Structure formats: structure tokens, C-alpha cells
């Protein structure tokens, strides 16, 4: 049981290049999320997927696209990278507590630098 | 909109108690969470509290919730150097679909 896995761990891109960040979870969770973390800004939600086949915008969706490929996988694509997208990207998935709330499980993160 | 505020930094000595504070704006929040992030790692859930509770204790951790003032605190008893990390407060929206995080409090524990 690997939990939430992300690839790659590190990436350097030039401005204008494109790339896809991959995320997979093996916990049979319905909901998955992409966040970015910047110094002093906490975590900000980019996109989420409440279930297979659905995606919704979060707080900072501009410049990104997502695909919920199947229940396990949720990818984040940067079509034309910009220096402002230099950040640490976290994927998460969520399950329901017995008491009724939700816990989000986080991957280890992808550190992306755009030059 | 929803907003979660935390102080950015706290420094304590090993063995002391640490108290990390958080305020939130969404009075309809159902669950409130504390996450821990160690250097170079993802976030890990420490504890959570349901909005109809005012206190929850879990070993060295005590969570206090003042719903009237929309104030949440995390007390760590007998703080250890291994507790040095960033601590995030988060609230869950009423639709149970997303979390809003604070900016995080960096806790530094000195020997």
C-alpha cells in the first residue's frame, strides 16, 4: 500500500515548455486534489476531482489543466510554463472518517522550477 | 470567502508546551484540522475536531475550539525537537469537498 505517489519528484523547465505531473493513489478514494505551496502562502487548491469523471476549479486554476484518468490517477498539466508556476505541487486524495468528516492524504510533492 | 489565519513562527524550548493559534471565518465549517509538515515532505494529519466539540485530547496534543470567536488552538505538551515542523490549520467547507488551509506556523524547538 503506497498511499499517494507523485512523479517526478523534481523538474526544471524553461519558460514556455509543457509538462504533466502525475499522481496516483491505491486507497480506492473517490476524491483527489492538486495544491501548490509557495513560501508564506500555505497551500492553495488548483483543481479537484470529487469523483471519477468530474473535475472542478479551485482557488488558483489559471495556467493549469487536469485529467482524472480513472479512479486511481489524477494528472496536472502545465501547457506553457511560466516562472510564476515555480512551486511545490502536492497531490492528495481523501476518505471519509467513521465519524463523518474527511481526511486528506498527501503525496510527497513535486518541486518544479521554471526558468 | 473563507479565510484561515495563523501566526507564522513560534519558538520554544524542549520540554515546554507549545500553543499554536488559528482563526477562521466560515462559521458553517464542519470540521477543523491540524496538519504537520516536516522539511521536504508532504502534509500529515495530526488531529481534527468536529465543530460541535470544544475540546479534543490525543496523547500530547490538545485541540481547543471556540466557535463563538472562530478560534482554534493546538497545544503540544512536553514539546520535543522532533516536533519542529510547519503546522497548518485547515477548515472543511460545508459541501465536504475541499479544505482551506492557513499559511502555516513554523515551530522551532531548541534543546
CSV table of C-alpha atoms in Angstrom, one decimal:
chain,number,residue,atom,x,y,z
A,1,UNK,CA,0.0,0.0,0.0
A,2,UNK,CA,2.0,3.0,-1.3
A,3,UNK,CA,-0.7,5.7,-0.5
A,4,UNK,CA,-0.4,8.7,-2.8
A,5,UNK,CA,2.6,8.7,-5.2
A,6,UNK,CA,3.7,11.6,-7.4
A,7,UNK,CA,6.2,11.7,-10.3
A,8,UNK,CA,8.5,13.3,-10.9
A,9,UNK,CA,10.0,14.5,-7.6
A,10,UNK,CA,11.9,17.3,-9.1
A,11,UNK,CA,11.7,19.1,-12.5
A,12,UNK,CA,13.3,22.1,-14.1
A,13,UNK,CA,11.5,23.7,-17.1
A,14,UNK,CA,12.2,26.6,-19.4
A,15,UNK,CA,9.5,29.2,-19.9
A,16,UNK,CA,7.0,28.0,-22.5
A,17,UNK,CA,7.7,24.3,-22.1
A,18,UNK,CA,4.9,22.0,-21.2
A,19,UNK,CA,4.8,19.0,-18.8
A,20,UNK,CA,2.4,16.8,-16.9
A,21,UNK,CA,2.6,16.0,-13.2
A,22,UNK,CA,1.4,12.5,-12.4
A,23,UNK,CA,-0.4,11.4,-9.3
A,24,UNK,CA,-1.8,8.0,-8.3
A,25,UNK,CA,-3.4,6.6,-5.2
A,26,UNK,CA,-4.1,3.0,-4.2
A,27,UNK,CA,-6.6,3.6,-1.4
A,28,UNK,CA,-9.7,3.5,-3.6
A,29,UNK,CA,-10.6,7.1,-2.7
A,30,UNK,CA,-13.2,9.0,-4.7
A,31,UNK,CA,-11.8,12.5,-4.3
A,32,UNK,CA,-8.4,13.8,-5.5
A,33,UNK,CA,-6.8,17.2,-5.3
A,34,UNK,CA,-3.9,19.3,-6.6
A,35,UNK,CA,-2.4,22.0,-4.5
A,36,UNK,CA,0.6,24.3,-4.9
A,37,UNK,CA,2.7,25.5,-2.0
A,38,UNK,CA,4.6,28.7,-2.1
A,39,UNK,CA,6.7,30.3,0.7
A,40,UNK,CA,4.5,32.2,3.1
A,41,UNK,CA,1.3,31.3,1.1
A,42,UNK,CA,0.3,28.0,2.6
A,43,UNK,CA,-1.4,25.5,0.3
A,44,UNK,CA,-3.7,26.8,-2.4
A,45,UNK,CA,-6.1,24.5,-4.3
A,46,UNK,CA,-5.6,24.4,-8.0
A,47,UNK,CA,-8.2,21.8,-9.1
A,48,UNK,CA,-10.0,18.9,-7.5
A,49,UNK,CA,-12.0,15.9,-8.6
A,50,UNK,CA,-14.8,14.7,-6.4
A,51,UNK,CA,-15.2,11.5,-8.3
A,52,UNK,CA,-14.1,9.8,-11.5
A,53,UNK,CA,-15.2,11.8,-14.5
A,54,UNK,CA,-15.6,15.1,-12.7
A,55,UNK,CA,-13.2,18.0,-12.1
A,56,UNK,CA,-13.7,21.4,-10.6
A,57,UNK,CA,-11.6,24.6,-10.4
A,58,UNK,CA,-10.1,25.6,-7.1
A,59,UNK,CA,-8.6,28.9,-5.9
A,60,UNK,CA,-5.8,29.2,-8.5
A,61,UNK,CA,-6.6,27.2,-11.7
A,62,UNK,CA,-5.2,29.6,-14.3
A,63,UNK,CA,-2.4,28.1,-16.4
A,64,UNK,CA,-3.3,24.5,-15.5
A,65,UNK,CA,-5.4,21.7,-16.8
A,66,UNK,CA,-6.3,18.4,-15.1
A,67,UNK,CA,-7.4,14.9,-16.2
A,68,UNK,CA,-9.0,12.3,-14.0
A,69,UNK,CA,-7.8,9.4,-16.0
A,70,UNK,CA,-9.5,6.8,-13.8
A,71,UNK,CA,-10.3,6.4,-10.1
A,72,UNK,CA,-6.6,6.0,-9.3
A,73,UNK,CA,-5.0,8.7,-11.3
A,74,UNK,CA,-5.3,12.5,-11.5
A,75,UNK,CA,-2.8,14.4,-13.6
A,76,UNK,CA,-1.9,18.1,-13.7
A,77,UNK,CA,-0.7,19.7,-16.9
A,78,UNK,CA,1.1,22.9,-17.5
A,79,UNK,CA,0.7,23.8,-21.2
A,80,UNK,CA,3.1,26.7,-21.3
A,81,UNK,CA,5.1,27.0,-18.1
A,82,UNK,CA,5.8,30.4,-16.6
A,83,UNK,CA,8.3,31.4,-13.8
A,84,UNK,CA,5.2,32.2,-11.6
A,85,UNK,CA,4.5,28.5,-11.6
A,86,UNK,CA,7.7,27.7,-9.8
A,87,UNK,CA,6.4,26.0,-6.7
A,88,UNK,CA,6.0,22.7,-4.8
A,89,UNK,CA,3.0,20.8,-6.1
A,90,UNK,CA,1.1,18.3,-3.9
A,91,UNK,CA,-1.5,15.8,-4.8
A,92,UNK,CA,-3.9,14.5,-2.2
A,93,UNK,CA,-6.8,12.1,-2.0
A,94,UNK,CA,-9.5,11.8,0.6
A,95,UNK,CA,-11.5,9.3,2.5
A,96,UNK,CA,-14.3,9.6,5.0
A,97,UNK,CA,-13.8,9.2,8.8
A,98,UNK,CA,-16.1,6.9,10.6
A,99,UNK,CA,-17.4,10.0,12.4
A,100,UNK,CA,-18.4,11.6,9.1
A,101,UNK,CA,-15.6,14.0,8.2
A,102,UNK,CA,-12.9,13.6,5.6
A,103,UNK,CA,-9.1,13.1,5.9
A,104,UNK,CA,-6.9,14.2,3.0
A,105,UNK,CA,-3.8,12.0,2.4
A,106,UNK,CA,-0.9,13.9,0.7
A,107,UNK,CA,1.8,12.7,-1.7
A,108,UNK,CA,5.5,13.7,-1.2
A,109,UNK,CA,5.3,16.6,-3.6
A,110,UNK,CA,6.9,17.7,-6.9
A,111,UNK,CA,9.4,20.5,-6.8
A,112,UNK,CA,9.1,22.5,-10.0
A,113,UNK,CA,11.4,25.3,-11.1
A,114,UNK,CA,10.6,27.3,-14.3
A,115,UNK,CA,13.5,29.4,-15.6
B,1,UNK,CA,-14.9,33.9,1.2
B,2,UNK,CA,-13.3,31.5,3.6
B,3,UNK,CA,-10.0,32.6,5.2
B,4,UNK,CA,-7.8,30.9,7.8
B,5,UNK,CA,-5.2,32.9,9.7
B,6,UNK,CA,-2.2,31.7,11.7
B,7,UNK,CA,0.8,33.3,13.2
B,8,UNK,CA,3.9,32.5,11.1
B,9,UNK,CA,6.5,31.5,13.7
B,10,UNK,CA,6.8,30.0,17.2
B,11,UNK,CA,10.0,29.2,19.1
B,12,UNK,CA,10.0,27.1,22.3
B,13,UNK,CA,12.5,25.2,24.4
B,14,UNK,CA,12.4,21.4,24.6
B,15,UNK,CA,10.1,20.3,27.4
B,16,UNK,CA,7.9,23.4,27.3
B,17,UNK,CA,4.3,23.5,26.0
B,18,UNK,CA,3.7,24.9,22.6
B,19,UNK,CA,0.4,26.7,21.7
B,20,UNK,CA,-0.3,27.4,18.0
B,21,UNK,CA,-3.4,29.5,17.3
B,22,UNK,CA,-5.7,29.8,14.3
B,23,UNK,CA,-8.7,31.9,13.4
B,24,UNK,CA,-11.2,31.1,10.7
B,25,UNK,CA,-14.0,33.0,9.1
B,26,UNK,CA,-16.5,30.4,7.9
B,27,UNK,CA,-19.0,30.0,10.7
B,28,UNK,CA,-20.5,26.9,9.0
B,29,UNK,CA,-17.3,25.0,9.0
B,30,UNK,CA,-18.0,21.4,10.0
B,31,UNK,CA,-14.5,20.0,10.7
B,32,UNK,CA,-11.3,21.8,11.6
B,33,UNK,CA,-7.9,20.1,11.2
B,34,UNK,CA,-4.3,20.4,12.2
B,35,UNK,CA,-1.7,19.1,9.7
B,36,UNK,CA,2.1,18.8,10.2
B,37,UNK,CA,4.7,19.2,7.5
B,38,UNK,CA,8.3,18.1,8.1
B,39,UNK,CA,11.0,19.5,5.9
B,40,UNK,CA,10.9,18.2,2.3
B,41,UNK,CA,7.7,16.1,3.0
B,42,UNK,CA,4.0,16.2,2.3
B,43,UNK,CA,1.4,17.1,4.9
B,44,UNK,CA,0.3,14.6,7.6
B,45,UNK,CA,-2.9,14.8,9.5
B,46,UNK,CA,-2.2,15.3,13.3
B,47,UNK,CA,-5.7,15.6,14.6
B,48,UNK,CA,-9.1,17.1,13.8
B,49,UNK,CA,-12.2,18.4,15.7
B,50,UNK,CA,-15.8,18.4,14.8
B,51,UNK,CA,-17.5,21.8,15.1
B,52,UNK,CA,-19.9,20.7,17.8
B,53,UNK,CA,-17.0,19.9,20.2
B,54,UNK,CA,-15.0,22.4,22.2
B,55,UNK,CA,-12.0,20.2,23.1
B,56,UNK,CA,-10.2,17.1,22.0
B,57,UNK,CA,-7.2,15.4,23.6
B,58,UNK,CA,-5.0,12.9,21.9
B,59,UNK,CA,-1.8,12.0,23.8
B,60,UNK,CA,0.4,15.1,23.9
B,61,UNK,CA,-2.0,17.1,21.7
B,62,UNK,CA,-4.9,19.2,22.9
B,63,UNK,CA,-7.2,21.0,20.5
B,64,UNK,CA,-9.5,23.8,21.8
B,65,UNK,CA,-12.3,25.2,19.7
B,66,UNK,CA,-14.1,28.5,20.5
B,67,UNK,CA,-16.8,28.5,17.9
B,68,UNK,CA,-18.2,31.9,19.0
B,69,UNK,CA,-14.8,33.6,18.4
B,70,UNK,CA,-13.9,31.2,15.5
B,71,UNK,CA,-10.7,30.4,17.2
B,72,UNK,CA,-8.8,27.1,17.1
B,73,UNK,CA,-5.7,26.2,19.0
B,74,UNK,CA,-3.3,23.3,19.2
B,75,UNK,CA,-1.3,22.7,22.4
B,76,UNK,CA,1.6,20.3,22.3
B,77,UNK,CA,2.7,19.2,25.8
B,78,UNK,CA,6.3,18.4,26.5
B,79,UNK,CA,7.5,19.6,23.1
B,80,UNK,CA,10.4,17.7,21.6
B,81,UNK,CA,12.9,18.6,19.0
B,82,UNK,CA,11.2,16.1,16.7
B,83,UNK,CA,8.1,18.4,16.8
B,84,UNK,CA,9.9,21.1,14.9
B,85,UNK,CA,7.9,21.4,11.7
B,86,UNK,CA,5.3,23.6,10.0
B,87,UNK,CA,1.8,23.2,11.4
B,88,UNK,CA,-1.2,24.0,9.2
B,89,UNK,CA,-4.7,24.8,10.4
B,90,UNK,CA,-7.5,23.9,7.9
B,91,UNK,CA,-11.2,24.1,7.7
B,92,UNK,CA,-13.6,21.9,5.7
B,93,UNK,CA,-16.3,23.6,3.6
B,94,UNK,CA,-19.9,22.8,4.2
B,95,UNK,CA,-20.1,20.7,1.0
B,96,UNK,CA,-17.4,18.3,2.4
B,97,UNK,CA,-15.4,18.7,-0.7
B,98,UNK,CA,-12.4,20.9,-0.1
B,99,UNK,CA,-10.2,22.2,2.6
B,100,UNK,CA,-9.0,25.8,3.1
B,101,UNK,CA,-5.5,26.0,4.7
B,102,UNK,CA,-3.9,28.7,6.7
B,103,UNK,CA,-0.4,29.8,5.7
B,104,UNK,CA,1.2,27.6,8.4
B,105,UNK,CA,3.1,28.2,11.6
B,106,UNK,CA,6.8,27.2,11.8
B,107,UNK,CA,7.5,25.7,15.2
B,108,UNK,CA,11.2,25.6,16.2
B,109,UNK,CA,12.1,23.6,19.2
B,110,UNK,CA,15.5,24.3,20.7
B,111,UNK,CA,17.3,21.9,23.1
